[in-house]
Tab-separated table of C-alpha atoms and ligand atoms in Angstrom:
chain	number	residue	atom	x	y	z
M	1252	UNK	CA	-6.280	2.204	36.831
M	1253	UNK	CA	-6.456	2.311	33.031
M	1254	UNK	CA	-8.638	-0.068	31.061
M	1255	UNK	CA	-6.476	0.277	27.941
M	1256	UNK	CA	-2.989	-1.109	27.475
M	1257	UNK	CA	-0.213	1.446	27.886
M	1258	UNK	CA	0.858	0.700	24.334
M	1259	UNK	CA	-2.512	1.464	22.765
M	1260	UNK	CA	-3.009	4.524	24.993
M	1261	UNK	CA	0.334	5.735	23.620
M	1262	UNK	CA	-0.804	5.116	20.020
M	1263	UNK	CA	-3.915	7.191	20.683
M	1264	UNK	CA	-1.896	10.044	22.174
M	1265	UNK	CA	0.269	10.162	19.033
M	1266	UNK	CA	-2.677	9.612	16.704
M	1267	UNK	CA	-1.811	9.505	13.038
M	1268	UNK	CA	-1.034	12.683	11.134
M	1269	UNK	CA	-3.295	11.548	8.308
M	1270	UNK	CA	-6.161	11.383	10.784
M	1271	UNK	CA	-5.326	14.876	12.054
M	1272	UNK	CA	-5.366	16.241	8.516
M	1273	UNK	CA	-8.694	14.526	7.963
M	1274	UNK	CA	-10.152	16.280	11.001
M	1275	UNK	CA	-8.623	19.630	9.963
M	1276	UNK	CA	-10.199	19.115	6.524
M	1277	UNK	CA	-13.658	18.565	7.975
M	1278	UNK	CA	-13.326	21.859	9.901
M	1279	UNK	CA	-12.071	23.811	6.878
M	1280	UNK	CA	-14.854	22.444	4.671
M	1281	UNK	CA	-17.432	23.518	7.251
M	1282	UNK	CA	-15.932	27.008	7.362
M	1283	UNK	CA	-15.213	27.696	3.662
M	1284	UNK	CA	-17.370	25.149	1.768
M	1285	UNK	CA	-16.190	21.813	0.323
M	1286	UNK	CA	-15.339	23.251	-3.110
M	1287	UNK	CA	-12.887	25.746	-1.576
M	1288	UNK	CA	-10.820	23.096	0.199
M	1289	UNK	CA	-8.174	21.154	-1.759
M	1290	UNK	CA	-7.923	17.940	0.193
M	1291	UNK	CA	-4.942	15.853	-0.951
M	1292	UNK	CA	-4.534	14.061	2.355
M	1293	UNK	CA	-6.418	10.775	1.965
M	1294	UNK	CA	-5.662	7.739	-0.210
M	1295	UNK	CA	-9.297	6.757	-0.525
M	1296	UNK	CA	-10.015	5.664	-4.145
M	1297	UNK	CA	-12.769	8.021	-5.326
M	1298	UNK	CA	-13.648	6.451	-8.707
M	1299	UNK	CA	-16.784	4.283	-8.753
M	1300	UNK	CA	-16.206	0.541	-9.109
M	1301	UNK	CA	-16.252	-0.679	-12.744
M	1302	UNK	CA	-19.684	-1.614	-14.193
M	1303	UNK	CA	-18.943	-5.346	-13.926
M	1304	UNK	CA	-19.013	-5.062	-10.124
M	1305	UNK	CA	-22.608	-3.828	-10.059
M	1306	UNK	CA	-23.700	-6.566	-12.480
M	1307	UNK	CA	-21.928	-9.211	-10.381
M	1308	UNK	CA	-23.602	-7.922	-7.209
M	1309	UNK	CA	-27.015	-8.339	-8.844
M	1310	UNK	CA	-26.153	-11.924	-9.766
M	1311	UNK	CA	-24.973	-12.643	-6.233
M	1312	UNK	CA	-28.197	-11.137	-4.823
M	1313	UNK	CA	-30.277	-13.329	-7.159
M	1314	UNK	CA	-28.677	-16.441	-5.678
M	1315	UNK	CA	-28.742	-15.268	-2.071
M	1316	UNK	CA	-31.784	-17.428	-1.275
M	1317	UNK	CA	-29.738	-20.621	-1.694
M	1318	UNK	CA	-28.360	-22.452	1.377
M	1319	UNK	CA	-24.777	-21.395	2.172
M	1320	UNK	CA	-24.936	-18.617	-0.448
M	1321	UNK	CA	-23.309	-16.362	2.108
M	1322	UNK	CA	-22.147	-19.021	4.539
M	1323	UNK	CA	-18.843	-20.192	5.980
M	1324	UNK	CA	-16.285	-21.555	3.573
M	1325	UNK	CA	-12.785	-23.032	3.966
M	1326	UNK	CA	-10.572	-20.532	5.867
M	1327	UNK	CA	-8.346	-20.067	2.793
M	1328	UNK	CA	-11.301	-18.980	0.633
M	1329	UNK	CA	-13.474	-20.516	-2.111
M	1330	UNK	CA	-11.262	-23.015	-3.977
M	1331	UNK	CA	-12.408	-21.826	-7.430
M	1332	UNK	CA	-11.773	-18.155	-6.562
M	1333	UNK	CA	-8.318	-19.018	-5.270
M	1334	UNK	CA	-7.621	-20.700	-8.619
M	1335	UNK	CA	-8.862	-17.643	-10.556
M	1336	UNK	CA	-6.704	-15.258	-8.521
M	1337	UNK	CA	-3.713	-17.623	-8.705
M	1338	UNK	CA	-3.957	-17.614	-12.510
M	1339	UNK	CA	-3.936	-13.798	-12.540
M	1340	UNK	CA	-0.977	-13.622	-10.145
M	1341	UNK	CA	0.867	-16.167	-12.329
M	1342	UNK	CA	0.416	-13.829	-15.302
M	1343	UNK	CA	1.645	-10.809	-13.354
M	1344	UNK	CA	4.608	-12.562	-11.775
M	1345	UNK	CA	5.615	-14.649	-14.799
M	1346	UNK	CA	5.782	-17.653	-12.436
M	1347	UNK	CA	3.007	-20.242	-12.366
M	1348	UNK	CA	1.293	-20.727	-9.032
M	1349	UNK	CA	-1.823	-22.769	-8.265
M	1350	UNK	CA	-4.700	-22.311	-5.832
M	1351	UNK	CA	-2.613	-24.276	-3.320
M	1352	UNK	CA	-0.141	-21.384	-3.117
M	1353	UNK	CA	-2.697	-18.645	-2.606
M	1354	UNK	CA	-5.164	-17.767	0.119
M	1355	UNK	CA	-7.758	-15.026	0.172
M	1356	UNK	CA	-7.422	-12.348	2.869
M	1357	UNK	CA	-9.291	-9.387	4.342
M	1358	UNK	CA	-7.578	-6.832	2.138
M	1359	UNK	CA	-3.822	-6.483	1.866
M	1360	UNK	CA	-3.901	-5.298	5.481
M	1361	UNK	CA	-5.492	-8.551	6.698
M	1362	UNK	CA	-3.062	-10.529	4.557
M	1363	UNK	CA	-0.053	-8.783	6.096
M	1364	UNK	CA	-1.350	-9.412	9.607
M	1365	UNK	CA	-2.014	-13.107	8.912
M	1366	UNK	CA	1.477	-13.403	7.444
M	1367	UNK	CA	3.225	-11.585	10.309
M	1368	UNK	CA	1.272	-13.685	12.837
M	1369	UNK	CA	2.664	-16.778	11.139
M	1370	UNK	CA	6.323	-15.749	10.901
M	1371	UNK	CA	7.126	-13.282	13.705
M	1372	UNK	CA	8.266	-14.056	17.222
M	1373	UNK	CA	8.734	-11.280	19.817
M	1374	UNK	CA	11.849	-9.282	18.996
M	1375	UNK	CA	11.934	-10.362	15.333
M	1376	UNK	CA	12.881	-7.555	12.961
M	1377	UNK	CA	11.210	-6.571	9.697
M	1378	UNK	CA	13.227	-4.288	7.449
M	1379	UNK	CA	11.393	-1.770	5.330
M	1380	UNK	CA	12.699	0.919	2.959
M	1381	UNK	CA	11.564	4.345	4.115
M	1382	UNK	CA	9.453	6.351	3.510
M	1383	UNK	CA	6.865	3.641	4.091
M	1384	UNK	CA	3.165	2.916	4.669
M	1385	UNK	CA	2.926	3.761	8.337
M	1386	UNK	CA	0.633	0.841	9.220
M	1387	UNK	CA	3.567	-1.583	8.715
M	1388	UNK	CA	4.831	-0.505	12.148
M	1389	UNK	CA	1.533	-1.447	13.768
M	1390	UNK	CA	1.169	-4.706	11.857
M	1391	UNK	CA	4.620	-5.947	12.916
M	1392	UNK	CA	4.114	-4.602	16.447
M	1393	UNK	CA	0.846	-6.564	16.745
M	1394	UNK	CA	2.970	-9.717	17.080
M	1395	UNK	CA	5.930	-8.359	19.028
M	1396	UNK	CA	7.966	-7.678	15.899
M	1397	UNK	CA	9.969	-4.531	15.288
M	1398	UNK	CA	9.926	-2.538	12.072
M	1399	UNK	CA	13.390	-1.377	11.020
M	1400	UNK	CA	13.093	1.433	8.452
M	1401	UNK	CA	16.070	1.955	6.123
M	1402	UNK	CA	16.209	5.258	4.307
M	1403	UNK	CA	15.891	5.105	0.519
M	1404	UNK	CA	17.920	7.420	-1.721
M	1405	UNK	CA	16.995	11.039	-1.290
M	1406	UNK	CA	14.541	12.503	-3.807
M	1407	UNK	CA	14.452	9.509	-6.238
M	1408	UNK	CA	13.550	7.006	-3.479
M	1409	UNK	CA	15.462	4.170	-5.122
M	1410	UNK	CA	16.446	1.367	-2.754
M	1411	UNK	CA	19.700	1.858	-0.864
M	1412	UNK	CA	20.841	-1.760	-1.090
M	1413	UNK	CA	24.111	-1.423	0.902
M	1414	UNK	CA	22.148	0.236	3.728
M	1415	UNK	CA	19.537	-2.556	3.689
M	1416	UNK	CA	22.288	-5.202	3.649
M	1417	UNK	CA	23.927	-3.482	6.645
M	1418	UNK	CA	20.639	-3.510	8.588
M	1419	UNK	CA	20.109	-7.281	8.214
M	1420	UNK	CA	21.140	-9.362	11.216
M	1421	UNK	CA	20.291	-12.705	12.811
M	1422	UNK	CA	16.982	-11.258	14.104
M	1423	UNK	CA	15.795	-10.216	10.614
M	1424	UNK	CA	12.732	-12.286	9.770
M	1425	UNK	CA	11.414	-10.360	6.789
M	1426	UNK	CA	11.958	-7.483	4.405
M	1427	UNK	CA	8.862	-5.727	3.144
M	1428	UNK	CA	8.828	-3.664	-0.035
M	1429	UNK	CA	5.927	-1.845	-1.648
M	1430	UNK	CA	6.003	-1.068	-5.360
M	1431	UNK	CA	4.370	1.037	-6.793
M	1432	UNK	CA	5.014	2.796	-3.537
M	1433	UNK	CA	2.868	4.619	-1.035
M	1434	UNK	CA	3.895	7.414	-0.399
M	1435	UNK	CA	6.535	8.008	-3.132
M	1436	UNK	CA	4.757	6.672	-6.247
M	1437	UNK	CA	8.022	5.042	-7.350
M	1438	UNK	CA	8.424	1.588	-8.907
M	1439	UNK	CA	11.572	-0.420	-8.139
M	1440	UNK	CA	13.562	-1.557	-11.173
M	1441	UNK	CA	14.588	-5.145	-11.937
M	1442	UNK	CA	18.179	-4.151	-11.105
M	1443	UNK	CA	17.184	-2.944	-7.635
M	1444	UNK	CA	15.095	-6.063	-6.942
M	1445	UNK	CA	17.862	-8.363	-8.134
M	1446	UNK	CA	20.451	-6.597	-5.987
M	1447	UNK	CA	18.122	-6.706	-2.982
M	1448	UNK	CA	17.563	-10.444	-3.467
M	1449	UNK	CA	21.323	-11.043	-3.848
M	1450	UNK	CA	21.862	-9.226	-0.545
M	1451	UNK	CA	19.168	-11.333	1.154
M	1452	UNK	CA	20.581	-14.590	-0.218
M	1453	UNK	CA	23.991	-13.577	1.158
M	1454	UNK	CA	22.448	-12.737	4.545
M	1455	UNK	CA	20.554	-16.045	4.739
M	1456	UNK	CA	23.859	-17.801	4.070
M	1457	UNK	CA	25.818	-15.679	6.557
M	1458	UNK	CA	23.359	-15.972	9.463
M	1459	UNK	CA	21.986	-19.436	8.685
M	1460	UNK	CA	18.435	-18.011	8.820
M	1461	UNK	CA	15.426	-17.782	6.544
M	1462	UNK	CA	14.377	-14.281	5.519
M	1463	UNK	CA	10.958	-13.743	3.960
M	1464	UNK	CA	10.766	-11.119	1.198
M	1465	UNK	CA	7.277	-9.601	1.183
M	1466	UNK	CA	6.151	-7.596	-1.828
M	1467	UNK	CA	3.079	-5.528	-0.987
M	1468	UNK	CA	1.465	-4.768	-4.354
M	1469	UNK	CA	-1.993	-3.194	-3.984
M	1470	UNK	CA	-1.015	-0.558	-6.565
M	1471	UNK	CA	0.398	-2.916	-9.217
M	1472	UNK	CA	-2.198	-1.887	-11.821
M	1473	UNK	CA	-1.494	1.854	-11.313
M	1474	UNK	CA	1.557	1.853	-13.582
M	1475	UNK	CA	1.300	5.022	-15.677
M	1476	UNK	CA	4.300	4.608	-17.959
M	1477	UNK	CA	3.977	0.842	-18.495
M	1478	UNK	CA	7.357	0.150	-16.948
M	1479	UNK	CA	8.270	-3.348	-15.798
M	1480	UNK	CA	7.181	-4.133	-12.240
M	1481	UNK	CA	9.660	-6.899	-11.512
M	1482	UNK	CA	8.450	-10.209	-10.127
M	1483	UNK	CA	9.948	-11.025	-6.734
M	1484	UNK	CA	8.999	-14.671	-7.353
M	1485	UNK	CA	11.566	-14.878	-10.166
M	1486	UNK	CA	14.420	-13.613	-8.010
M	1487	UNK	CA	13.839	-15.015	-4.543
M	1488	UNK	CA	12.365	-18.331	-3.417
M	1489	UNK	CA	11.277	-17.308	0.099
M	1490	UNK	CA	8.987	-14.608	-1.225
M	1491	UNK	CA	5.349	-13.668	-0.758
M	1492	UNK	CA	3.205	-11.276	-2.787
M	1493	UNK	CA	0.373	-9.491	-1.027
M	1494	UNK	CA	-2.331	-8.056	-3.268
M	1495	UNK	CA	-5.680	-6.367	-3.008
M	1496	UNK	CA	-8.724	-5.192	-4.945
M	1497	UNK	CA	-9.171	-2.029	-2.854
M	1498	UNK	CA	-7.675	0.216	-5.534
M	1499	UNK	CA	-8.120	-1.472	-8.915
M	1500	UNK	CA	-11.814	-2.261	-8.358
M	1501	UNK	CA	-12.376	0.724	-5.999
M	1502	UNK	CA	-13.544	-1.850	-3.474
M	1503	UNK	CA	-11.631	-0.716	-0.391
M	1504	UNK	CA	-14.577	-1.148	1.982
M	1505	UNK	CA	-15.184	-4.731	0.917
M	1506	UNK	CA	-11.732	-5.807	2.224
M	1507	UNK	CA	-10.681	-8.123	-0.603
M	1508	UNK	CA	-7.094	-9.223	-0.789
M	1509	UNK	CA	-4.840	-12.272	-1.065
M	1510	UNK	CA	-1.526	-13.768	-0.029
M	1511	UNK	CA	0.343	-15.477	-2.876
M	1512	UNK	CA	3.324	-17.606	-1.933
M	1513	UNK	CA	6.279	-18.576	-4.092
M	1514	UNK	CA	5.914	-22.295	-4.960
M	1515	UNK	CA	9.598	-22.642	-3.997
M	1516	UNK	CA	9.037	-21.244	-0.475
M	1517	UNK	CA	10.884	-23.163	2.250
M	1518	UNK	CA	8.571	-25.839	3.723
M	1519	UNK	CA	5.729	-24.621	1.489
M	1520	UNK	CA	2.960	-26.927	2.680
M	1521	UNK	CA	3.468	-25.995	6.317
M	1522	UNK	CA	3.733	-22.309	5.387
M	1523	UNK	CA	0.336	-22.441	3.637
M	1524	UNK	CA	-1.219	-24.329	6.565
M	1525	UNK	CA	0.169	-21.644	8.903
M	1526	UNK	CA	-1.230	-18.619	7.074
M	1527	UNK	CA	-4.574	-20.386	6.650
M	1528	UNK	CA	-4.635	-21.021	10.379
M	1529	UNK	CA	-3.596	-17.469	11.337
M	1530	UNK	CA	-6.390	-16.094	9.124
M	1531	UNK	CA	-8.731	-18.155	11.288
M	1532	UNK	CA	-7.272	-17.480	14.720
M	1533	UNK	CA	-6.965	-13.737	14.193
M	1534	UNK	CA	-10.743	-13.836	14.123
M	1535	UNK	CA	-11.168	-12.878	10.479
M	1536	UNK	CA	-11.961	-16.579	9.792
M	1537	UNK	CA	-12.083	-16.099	6.017
M	1538	UNK	CA	-12.021	-13.240	3.499
M	1539	UNK	CA	-15.445	-11.636	2.772
M	1540	UNK	CA	-17.659	-13.980	0.774
M	1541	UNK	CA	-19.333	-11.340	-1.423
M	1542	UNK	CA	-16.020	-9.855	-2.451
M	1543	UNK	CA	-14.699	-13.293	-3.358
M	1544	UNK	CA	-17.798	-14.106	-5.399
M	1545	UNK	CA	-17.376	-10.829	-7.276
M	1546	UNK	CA	-13.961	-11.936	-8.436
M	1547	UNK	CA	-15.490	-14.827	-10.389
M	1548	UNK	CA	-16.539	-12.320	-13.054
M	1549	UNK	CA	-14.559	-9.168	-12.190
M	1550	UNK	CA	-11.011	-10.463	-11.956
M	1551	UNK	CA	-9.982	-8.692	-15.169
M	1552	UNK	CA	-12.023	-5.511	-14.615
M	1553	UNK	CA	-10.481	-2.327	-13.294
M	1554	UNK	CA	-11.180	1.364	-12.875
M	1555	UNK	CA	-10.128	3.668	-15.693
M	1556	UNK	CA	-6.368	4.111	-15.360
M	1557	UNK	CA	-6.546	7.033	-17.796
M	1558	UNK	CA	-8.397	9.146	-15.214
M	1559	UNK	CA	-5.555	8.736	-12.723
M	1560	UNK	CA	-2.939	9.284	-15.450
M	1561	UNK	CA	-4.562	12.561	-16.447
M	1562	UNK	CA	-4.762	13.700	-12.815
M	1563	UNK	CA	-1.068	12.954	-12.417
M	1564	UNK	CA	-0.321	15.205	-15.408
M	1565	UNK	CA	-2.449	18.064	-14.062
M	1566	UNK	CA	-0.968	17.818	-10.591
M	1567	UNK	CA	2.601	17.720	-11.942
M	1568	UNK	CA	1.883	20.951	-13.842
M	1569	UNK	CA	0.312	22.660	-10.807
M	1570	UNK	CA	3.253	21.738	-8.574
M	1571	UNK	CA	5.913	22.632	-11.153
M	1572	UNK	CA	4.350	26.006	-11.836
M	1573	UNK	CA	4.302	26.715	-8.109
M	1574	UNK	CA	8.044	25.944	-7.988
M	1575	UNK	CA	7.842	22.714	-5.977
M	1576	UNK	CA	10.363	19.921	-6.532
M	1577	UNK	CA	9.502	16.228	-6.872
M	1578	UNK	CA	10.307	13.035	-8.735
M	1579	UNK	CA	7.356	12.280	-11.019
M	1580	UNK	CA	5.457	9.298	-9.570
M	1581	UNK	CA	5.436	6.344	-11.954
M	1582	UNK	CA	2.645	4.540	-10.154
M	1583	UNK	CA	0.107	4.588	-7.292
M	1584	UNK	CA	-1.715	7.883	-6.660
M	1585	UNK	CA	0.715	9.955	-4.628
M	1586	UNK	CA	3.225	12.760	-5.126
M	1587	UNK	CA	6.000	12.915	-2.536
M	1588	UNK	CA	7.157	16.499	-2.789
M	1589	UNK	CA	10.206	18.192	-1.280
M	1590	UNK	CA	9.223	20.791	1.293
M	1591	UNK	CA	10.781	24.207	0.593
M	1592	UNK	CA	11.656	24.383	4.316
M	1593	UNK	CA	13.339	21.724	6.428
M	1594	UNK	CA	10.401	21.476	8.843
M	1595	UNK	CA	7.684	20.177	6.542
M	1596	UNK	CA	5.091	20.254	9.326
M	1597	UNK	CA	5.333	24.078	9.210
M	1598	UNK	CA	4.901	23.967	5.444
M	1599	UNK	CA	1.848	21.708	5.814
M	1600	UNK	CA	0.361	24.253	8.247
M	1601	UNK	CA	0.961	27.085	5.761
M	1602	UNK	CA	-0.701	25.052	3.010
M	1603	UNK	CA	-3.677	24.356	5.292
M	1604	UNK	CA	-4.065	28.099	5.901
M	1605	UNK	CA	-4.614	28.343	2.131
M	1606	UNK	CA	-7.032	25.394	2.271
M	1607	UNK	CA	-4.586	22.863	0.775
M	1608	UNK	CA	-4.387	19.660	2.828
M	1609	UNK	CA	-1.264	17.522	2.683
M	1610	UNK	CA	0.412	15.024	5.024
M	1611	UNK	CA	3.882	15.667	6.502
M	1612	UNK	CA	6.550	13.203	5.328
M	1613	UNK	CA	7.514	12.352	8.896
M	1614	UNK	CA	4.198	10.479	9.097
M	1615	UNK	CA	5.900	8.060	6.653
M	1616	UNK	CA	9.288	8.161	8.377
M	1617	UNK	CA	10.674	10.814	6.016
M	1618	UNK	CA	10.768	14.428	7.242
M	1619	UNK	CA	11.437	17.198	4.729
M	1620	UNK	CA	8.759	16.011	2.274
M	1621	UNK	CA	4.985	16.142	2.035
M	1622	UNK	CA	2.560	13.632	0.522
M	1623	UNK	CA	-0.221	14.709	-1.818
M	1624	UNK	CA	-2.820	12.205	-3.034
M	1625	UNK	CA	-4.586	12.427	-6.370
M	1626	UNK	CA	-7.746	10.607	-5.286
M	1627	UNK	CA	-9.638	13.827	-6.038
M	1628	UNK	CA	-11.137	15.182	-9.235
M	1629	UNK	CA	-9.008	16.827	-11.901
M	1630	UNK	CA	-11.010	20.012	-11.296
M	1631	UNK	CA	-10.013	20.166	-7.628
M	1632	UNK	CA	-6.365	19.640	-8.604
M	1633	UNK	CA	-6.489	22.368	-11.258
M	1634	UNK	CA	-8.313	24.770	-8.927
M	1635	UNK	CA	-5.626	24.386	-6.262
M	1636	UNK	CA	-3.004	26.046	-8.489
M	1637	UNK	CA	-3.432	29.565	-7.096
M	1638	UNK	CA	-3.304	28.376	-3.500
M	1639	UNK	CA	0.000	26.550	-4.115
M	1640	UNK	CA	1.427	29.600	-5.900
M	1641	UNK	CA	0.357	31.896	-3.079
M	1642	UNK	CA	2.082	29.779	-0.419
M	1643	UNK	CA	5.205	29.278	-2.541
M	1644	UNK	CA	5.547	33.001	-3.326
M	1645	UNK	CA	7.073	33.336	0.134
M	1646	UNK	CA	9.953	31.024	-0.803
M	1647	UNK	CA	10.858	32.510	-4.190
Q	973	LIG	N1	-0.330	-1.516	1.658
Q	973	LIG	C1	-0.228	-0.247	1.234
Q	973	LIG	C2	1.094	0.242	0.779
Q	973	LIG	C3	-1.336	0.608	1.222
Q	973	LIG	O1	-1.210	1.880	0.797
Q	973	LIG	C4	-2.577	0.099	1.665
Q	973	LIG	C5	-3.767	0.965	1.697
Q	973	LIG	O2	-3.749	2.144	1.489
Q	973	LIG	C6	-2.631	-1.225	2.105
Q	973	LIG	C7	-1.504	-2.010	2.090
Q	973	LIG	C8	-3.913	-1.827	2.604
Q	973	LIG	O3	-4.773	-2.077	1.551
Q	973	LIG	P1	-6.125	-2.882	1.751
Q	973	LIG	O4	-7.243	-1.928	1.635
Q	973	LIG	O5	-6.134	-3.882	0.647
Q	973	LIG	O6	-6.060	-3.550	3.064
């Protein structure tokens, strides 16, 4: 008899490719030394948090001897922090929301789970353009939902709207998009978002259902070319924005995120009560109190975007000179690069033999590509040039 559920045992047996690369990296670093291994496998923000975070932590520590300084709070979060974050989201979305339309969550990941708990019933489908952040499959599956990936356009990774429209049916409960995107680094244009929303309006009409459009935006600030990141709130009433401070404040371990809901959401008050309740009953109870308190003074701080922009430039040069093909990422910190051979897992193995660690695209539902992360120093990126050239020499 097994203690574990068959489902989770199965997950373990197929454990994530990113994890496998992580383990391979540890081995290689032991063997050759950390400075000889070019590890582009993990999306773990490596810049220190901005100075304001340290100052805010000192202030929080100074007040930690007060009653309730670190105590329970309303499940939705501190009311004043919700108002501060709502004001920031209003600026970003160009649509005014108040604290009543926003709750704090345990990172974007916790926010997505609270949201899916509130809207999914077993068998409900969630459409997602692929390639995609692989955890979406687990998060929907946690509540009996089914992720339905729809392939984006080859190489540019623009949305394939007719294909998404064709995938919608009466079981479709939500569509989740992520822009700037992990793993492609692309940002959807206003035209794509408008066309997507038109297709969803038509589907709601056709099937007599409500479809929630979820925009997962933890990389919103990582927008290298200052292009417009369209506001889903302006195009679609039944929309939710999920955000996080994991990347812009380099605060991933503190698990700070939020769920912002369009003020025109169907049955808004009940929707907010539901996601507040699911935050509680999932056992997270409320978002971390220290992280929330930090936001009182750090809401407008962020890590130095210029560092990431410069790394993007260096990596683009390294990859180009090695003869690899890719669409330049406009945001986030990933390159999604075409593999020179159809089986990208083979290519990833060859790269690893030259101490370059990448993740196969099939880990994101998109074989034939590899993902490289630039959460590593510019020096590491520059030093990897010879290794890339050596592997690619075989394909010239
Ligand atoms: N969504 C995407 C697309 C991500 O890449 C990540 C983290 O890498 C998350 C959500 C989760 O972020 P958080 O740390 O805020 O939970």
